[in-house]
Short mmCIF file of N, CA and C in Angstrom, two decimals:
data_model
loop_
_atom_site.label_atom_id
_atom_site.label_comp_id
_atom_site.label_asym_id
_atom_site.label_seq_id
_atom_site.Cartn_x
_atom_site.Cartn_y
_atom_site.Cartn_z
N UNK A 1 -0.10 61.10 -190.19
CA UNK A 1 0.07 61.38 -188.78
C UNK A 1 -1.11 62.09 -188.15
N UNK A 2 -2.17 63.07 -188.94
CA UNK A 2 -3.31 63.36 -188.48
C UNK A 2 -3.91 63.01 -187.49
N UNK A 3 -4.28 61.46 -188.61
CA UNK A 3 -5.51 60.43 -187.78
C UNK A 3 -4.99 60.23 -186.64
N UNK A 4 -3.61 59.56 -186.41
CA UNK A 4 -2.92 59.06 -185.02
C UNK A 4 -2.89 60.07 -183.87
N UNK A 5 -2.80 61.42 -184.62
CA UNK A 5 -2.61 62.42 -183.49
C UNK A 5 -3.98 63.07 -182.49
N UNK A 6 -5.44 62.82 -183.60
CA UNK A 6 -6.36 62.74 -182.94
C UNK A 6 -6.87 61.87 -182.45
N UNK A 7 -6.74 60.34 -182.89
CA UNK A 7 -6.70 59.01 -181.66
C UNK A 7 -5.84 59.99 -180.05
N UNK A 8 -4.55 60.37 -180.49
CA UNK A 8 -4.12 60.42 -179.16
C UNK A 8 -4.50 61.36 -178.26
N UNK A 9 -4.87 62.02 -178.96
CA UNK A 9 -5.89 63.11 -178.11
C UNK A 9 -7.20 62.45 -177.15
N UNK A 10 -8.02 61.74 -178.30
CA UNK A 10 -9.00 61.34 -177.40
C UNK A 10 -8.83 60.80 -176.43
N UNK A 11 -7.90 59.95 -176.55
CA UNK A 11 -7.37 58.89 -175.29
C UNK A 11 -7.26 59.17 -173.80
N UNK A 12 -6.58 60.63 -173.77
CA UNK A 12 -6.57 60.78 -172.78
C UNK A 12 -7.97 61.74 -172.01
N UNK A 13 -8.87 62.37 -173.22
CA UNK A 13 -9.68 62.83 -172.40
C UNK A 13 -10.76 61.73 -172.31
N UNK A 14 -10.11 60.61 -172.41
CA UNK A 14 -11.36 59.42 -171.66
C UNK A 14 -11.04 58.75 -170.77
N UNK A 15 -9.47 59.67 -170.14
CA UNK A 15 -8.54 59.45 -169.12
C UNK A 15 -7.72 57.70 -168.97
N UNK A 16 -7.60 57.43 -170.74
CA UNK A 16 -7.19 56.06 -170.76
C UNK A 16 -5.65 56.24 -171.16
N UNK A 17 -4.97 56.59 -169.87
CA UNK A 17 -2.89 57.09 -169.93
C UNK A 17 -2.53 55.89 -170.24
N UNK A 18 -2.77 54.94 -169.57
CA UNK A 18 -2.16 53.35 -169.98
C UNK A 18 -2.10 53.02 -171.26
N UNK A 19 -3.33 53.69 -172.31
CA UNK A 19 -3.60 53.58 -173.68
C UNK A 19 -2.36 54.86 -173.94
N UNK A 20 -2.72 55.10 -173.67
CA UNK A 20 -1.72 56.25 -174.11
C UNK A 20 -0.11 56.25 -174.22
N UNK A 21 0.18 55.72 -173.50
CA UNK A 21 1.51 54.89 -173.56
C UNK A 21 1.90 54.07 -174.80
N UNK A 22 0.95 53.53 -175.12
CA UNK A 22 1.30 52.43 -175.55
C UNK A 22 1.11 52.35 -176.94
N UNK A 23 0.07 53.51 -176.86
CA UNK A 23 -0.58 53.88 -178.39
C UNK A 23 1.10 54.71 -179.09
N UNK A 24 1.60 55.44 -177.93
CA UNK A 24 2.82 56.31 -177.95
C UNK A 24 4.30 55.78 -178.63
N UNK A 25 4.41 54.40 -178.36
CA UNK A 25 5.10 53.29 -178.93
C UNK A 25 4.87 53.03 -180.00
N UNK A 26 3.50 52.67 -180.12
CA UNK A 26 3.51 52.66 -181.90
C UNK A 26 3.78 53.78 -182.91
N UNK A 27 3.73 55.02 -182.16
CA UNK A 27 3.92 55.84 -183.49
C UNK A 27 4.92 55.97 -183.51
N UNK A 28 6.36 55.95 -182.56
CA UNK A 28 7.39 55.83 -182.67
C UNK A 28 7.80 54.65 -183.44
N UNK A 29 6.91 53.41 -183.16
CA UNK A 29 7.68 52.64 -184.11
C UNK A 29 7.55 52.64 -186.03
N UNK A 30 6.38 53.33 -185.70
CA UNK A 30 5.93 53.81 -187.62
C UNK A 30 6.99 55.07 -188.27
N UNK A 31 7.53 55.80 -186.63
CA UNK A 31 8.45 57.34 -187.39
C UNK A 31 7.22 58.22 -187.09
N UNK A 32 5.74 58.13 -186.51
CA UNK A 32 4.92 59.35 -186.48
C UNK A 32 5.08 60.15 -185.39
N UNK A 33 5.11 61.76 -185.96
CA UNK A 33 5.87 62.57 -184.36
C UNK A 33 4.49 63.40 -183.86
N UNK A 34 4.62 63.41 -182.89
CA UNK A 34 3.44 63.70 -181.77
C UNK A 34 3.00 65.28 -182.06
N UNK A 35 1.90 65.62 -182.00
CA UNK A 35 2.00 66.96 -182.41
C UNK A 35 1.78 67.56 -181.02
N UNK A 36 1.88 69.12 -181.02
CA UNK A 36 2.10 69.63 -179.74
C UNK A 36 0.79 69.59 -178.98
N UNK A 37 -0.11 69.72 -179.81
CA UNK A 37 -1.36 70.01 -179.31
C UNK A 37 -1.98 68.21 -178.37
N UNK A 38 -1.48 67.54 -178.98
CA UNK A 38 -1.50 65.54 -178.38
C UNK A 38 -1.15 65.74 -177.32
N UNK A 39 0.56 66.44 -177.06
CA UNK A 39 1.41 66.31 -175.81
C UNK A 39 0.41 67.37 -175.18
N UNK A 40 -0.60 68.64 -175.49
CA UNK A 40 -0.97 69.48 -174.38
C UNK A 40 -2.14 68.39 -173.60
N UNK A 41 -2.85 68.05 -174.79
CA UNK A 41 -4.09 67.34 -173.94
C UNK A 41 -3.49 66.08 -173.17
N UNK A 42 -2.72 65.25 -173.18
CA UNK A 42 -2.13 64.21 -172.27
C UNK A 42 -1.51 65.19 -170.93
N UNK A 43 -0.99 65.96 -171.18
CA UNK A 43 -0.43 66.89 -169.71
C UNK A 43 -1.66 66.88 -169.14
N UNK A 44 -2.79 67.73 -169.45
CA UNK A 44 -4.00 68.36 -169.02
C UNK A 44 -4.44 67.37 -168.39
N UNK A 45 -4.87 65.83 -168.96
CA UNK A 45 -4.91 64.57 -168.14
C UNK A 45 -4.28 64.28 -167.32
N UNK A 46 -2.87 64.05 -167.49
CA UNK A 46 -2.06 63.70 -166.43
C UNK A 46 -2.41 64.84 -164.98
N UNK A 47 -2.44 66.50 -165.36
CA UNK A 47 -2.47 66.98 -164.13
C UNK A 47 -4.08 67.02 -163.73
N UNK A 48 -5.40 66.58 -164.71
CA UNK A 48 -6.28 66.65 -163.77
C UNK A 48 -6.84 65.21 -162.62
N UNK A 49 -6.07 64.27 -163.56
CA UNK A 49 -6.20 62.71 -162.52
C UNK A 49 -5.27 62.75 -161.60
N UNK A 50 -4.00 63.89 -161.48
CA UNK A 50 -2.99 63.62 -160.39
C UNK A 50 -2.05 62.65 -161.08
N UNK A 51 -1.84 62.20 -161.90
CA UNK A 51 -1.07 61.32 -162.20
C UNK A 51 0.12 61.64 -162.87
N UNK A 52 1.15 61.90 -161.51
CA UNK A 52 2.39 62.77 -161.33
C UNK A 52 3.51 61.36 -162.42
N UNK A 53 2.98 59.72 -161.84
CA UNK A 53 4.26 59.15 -162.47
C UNK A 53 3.84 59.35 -164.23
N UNK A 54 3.01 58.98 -164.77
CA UNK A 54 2.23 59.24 -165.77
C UNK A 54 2.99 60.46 -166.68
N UNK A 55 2.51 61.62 -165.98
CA UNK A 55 3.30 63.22 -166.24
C UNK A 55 4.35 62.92 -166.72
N UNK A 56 5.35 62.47 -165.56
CA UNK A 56 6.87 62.39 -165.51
C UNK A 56 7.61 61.39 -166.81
N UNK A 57 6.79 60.23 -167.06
CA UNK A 57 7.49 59.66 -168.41
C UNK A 57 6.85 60.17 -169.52
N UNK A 58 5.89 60.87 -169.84
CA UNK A 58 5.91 62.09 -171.40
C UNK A 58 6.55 63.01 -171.20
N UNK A 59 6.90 63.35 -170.15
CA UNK A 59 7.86 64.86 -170.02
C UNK A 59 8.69 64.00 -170.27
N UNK A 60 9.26 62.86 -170.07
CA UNK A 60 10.65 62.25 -170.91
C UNK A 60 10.91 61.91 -171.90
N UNK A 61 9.75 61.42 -172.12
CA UNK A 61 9.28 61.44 -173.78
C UNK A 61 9.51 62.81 -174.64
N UNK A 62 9.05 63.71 -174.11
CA UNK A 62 8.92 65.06 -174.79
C UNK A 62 10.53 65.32 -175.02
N UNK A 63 11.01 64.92 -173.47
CA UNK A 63 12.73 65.38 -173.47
C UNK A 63 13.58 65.40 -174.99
N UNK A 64 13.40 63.84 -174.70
CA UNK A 64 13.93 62.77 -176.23
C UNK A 64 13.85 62.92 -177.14
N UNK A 65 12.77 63.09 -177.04
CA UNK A 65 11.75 63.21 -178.91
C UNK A 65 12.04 65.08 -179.41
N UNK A 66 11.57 65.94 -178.77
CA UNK A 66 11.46 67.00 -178.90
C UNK A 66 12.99 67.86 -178.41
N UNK A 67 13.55 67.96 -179.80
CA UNK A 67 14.81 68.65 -179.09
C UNK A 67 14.97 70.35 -178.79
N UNK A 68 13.58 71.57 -179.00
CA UNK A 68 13.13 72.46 -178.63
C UNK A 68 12.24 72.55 -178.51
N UNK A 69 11.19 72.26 -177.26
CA UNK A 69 9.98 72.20 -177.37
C UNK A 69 9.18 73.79 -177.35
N UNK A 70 8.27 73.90 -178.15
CA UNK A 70 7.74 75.32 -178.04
C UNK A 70 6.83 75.96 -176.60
N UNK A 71 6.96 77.15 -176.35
CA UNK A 71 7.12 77.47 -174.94
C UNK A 71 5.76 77.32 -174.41
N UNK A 72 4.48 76.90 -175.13
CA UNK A 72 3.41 76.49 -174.42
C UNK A 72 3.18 74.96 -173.95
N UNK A 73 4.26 74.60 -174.90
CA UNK A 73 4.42 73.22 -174.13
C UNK A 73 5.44 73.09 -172.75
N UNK A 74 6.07 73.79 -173.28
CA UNK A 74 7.18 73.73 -171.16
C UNK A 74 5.66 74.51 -170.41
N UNK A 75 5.31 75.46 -170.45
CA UNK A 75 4.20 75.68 -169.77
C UNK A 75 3.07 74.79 -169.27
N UNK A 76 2.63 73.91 -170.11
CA UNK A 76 2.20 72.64 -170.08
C UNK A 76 2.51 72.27 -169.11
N UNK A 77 3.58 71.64 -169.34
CA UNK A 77 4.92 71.01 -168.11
C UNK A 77 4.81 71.08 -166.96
N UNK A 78 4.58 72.54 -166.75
CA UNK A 78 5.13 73.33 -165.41
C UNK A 78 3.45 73.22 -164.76
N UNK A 79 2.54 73.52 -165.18
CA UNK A 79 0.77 73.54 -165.06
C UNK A 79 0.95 71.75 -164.38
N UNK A 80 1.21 71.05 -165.16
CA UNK A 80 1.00 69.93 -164.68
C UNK A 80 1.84 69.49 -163.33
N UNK A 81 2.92 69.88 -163.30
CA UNK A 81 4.00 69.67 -162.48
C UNK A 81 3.07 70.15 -160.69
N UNK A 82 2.26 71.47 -161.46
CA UNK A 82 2.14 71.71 -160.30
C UNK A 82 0.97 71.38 -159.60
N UNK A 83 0.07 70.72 -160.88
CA UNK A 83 -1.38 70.70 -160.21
C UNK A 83 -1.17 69.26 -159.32
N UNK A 84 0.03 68.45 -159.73
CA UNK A 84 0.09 67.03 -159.85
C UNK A 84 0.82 67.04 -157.88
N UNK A 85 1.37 68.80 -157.73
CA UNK A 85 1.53 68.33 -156.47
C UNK A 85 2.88 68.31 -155.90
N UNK A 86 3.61 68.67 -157.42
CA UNK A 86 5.10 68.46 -157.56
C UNK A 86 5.90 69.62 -157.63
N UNK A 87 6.11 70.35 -156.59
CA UNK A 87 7.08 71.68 -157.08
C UNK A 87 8.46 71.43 -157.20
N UNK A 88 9.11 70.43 -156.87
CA UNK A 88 10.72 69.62 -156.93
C UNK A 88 10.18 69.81 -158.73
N UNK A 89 9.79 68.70 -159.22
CA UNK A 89 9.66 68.19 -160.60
C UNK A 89 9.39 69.53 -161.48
N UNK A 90 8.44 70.89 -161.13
CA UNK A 90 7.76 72.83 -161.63
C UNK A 90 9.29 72.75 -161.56
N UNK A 91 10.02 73.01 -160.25
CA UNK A 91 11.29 73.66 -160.34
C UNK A 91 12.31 73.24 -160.97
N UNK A 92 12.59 72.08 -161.43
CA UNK A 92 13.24 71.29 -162.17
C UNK A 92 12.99 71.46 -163.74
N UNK A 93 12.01 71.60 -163.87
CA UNK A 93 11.42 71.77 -165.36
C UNK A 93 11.38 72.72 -165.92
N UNK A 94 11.48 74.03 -164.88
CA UNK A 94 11.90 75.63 -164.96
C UNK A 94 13.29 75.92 -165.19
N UNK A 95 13.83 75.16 -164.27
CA UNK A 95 15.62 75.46 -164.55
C UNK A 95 15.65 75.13 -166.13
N UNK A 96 15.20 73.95 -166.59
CA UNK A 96 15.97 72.98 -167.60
C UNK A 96 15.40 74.33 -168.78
N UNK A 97 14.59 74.83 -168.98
CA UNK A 97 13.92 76.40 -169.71
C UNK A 97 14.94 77.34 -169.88
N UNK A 98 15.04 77.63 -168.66
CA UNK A 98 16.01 78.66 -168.41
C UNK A 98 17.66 78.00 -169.32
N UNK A 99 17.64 77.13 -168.77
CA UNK A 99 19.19 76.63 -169.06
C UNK A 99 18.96 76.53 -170.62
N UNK A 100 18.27 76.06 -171.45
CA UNK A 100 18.01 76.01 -172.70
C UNK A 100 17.69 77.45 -173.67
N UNK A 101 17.05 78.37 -172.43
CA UNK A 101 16.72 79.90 -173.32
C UNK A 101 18.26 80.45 -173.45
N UNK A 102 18.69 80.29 -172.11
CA UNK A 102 20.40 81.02 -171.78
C UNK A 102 21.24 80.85 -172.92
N UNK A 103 21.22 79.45 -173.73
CA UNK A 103 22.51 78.69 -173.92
C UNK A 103 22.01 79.25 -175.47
N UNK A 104 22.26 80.35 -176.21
CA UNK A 104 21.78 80.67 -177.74
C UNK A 104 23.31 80.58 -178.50
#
């Protein structure tokens, strides 16, 4: 899972999300799980191209896949949410934190 996880890294800082998608499919279909540091640099892309729809299906991805995500990745989240333009989607992504720290 290494190699795949630094392919997915690069990908997006050559701002290729479409690759990224798709590259994202295959490791799901092998069983390889994304490491956190993959999902930070694809956010960081997504919020420096603006590319809010982009954002919005790895944050669903992340949803799915990741059933506690660690708190620099919701931070992630929220960075992107907001550079992307989106405080509905920051505030939404804040509650779902909260509702998940609450519920021990």
């Amino acid at each position: 899972g290494q190699v795949e996880n630094v392919h997915l890294i690069s990908l997006p800082k050559q701002g290729k999300l479409k690759q990224v998608h798709e590259f994202l499919k295959l490791m799901d279909e092998a069983g390889i799980s994304v490491s956190p540091h993959s999902y930070k640099s694809i956010f960081e892309t997504c919020a420096k191209l603006g590319s809010l729809s982009d954002g919005r299906l790895i944050h669903d991805r992340l949803r799915r896949t990741v059933k506690d995500p660690i708190g620099f990745l919701e931070n992630c989240v929220l960075r992107m949410y907001c550079d992307c333009g989106s405080l509905v989607d920051a505030q939404n992504a804040f509650d779902e934190m909260l509702d998940r720290n609450l519920v021990t």
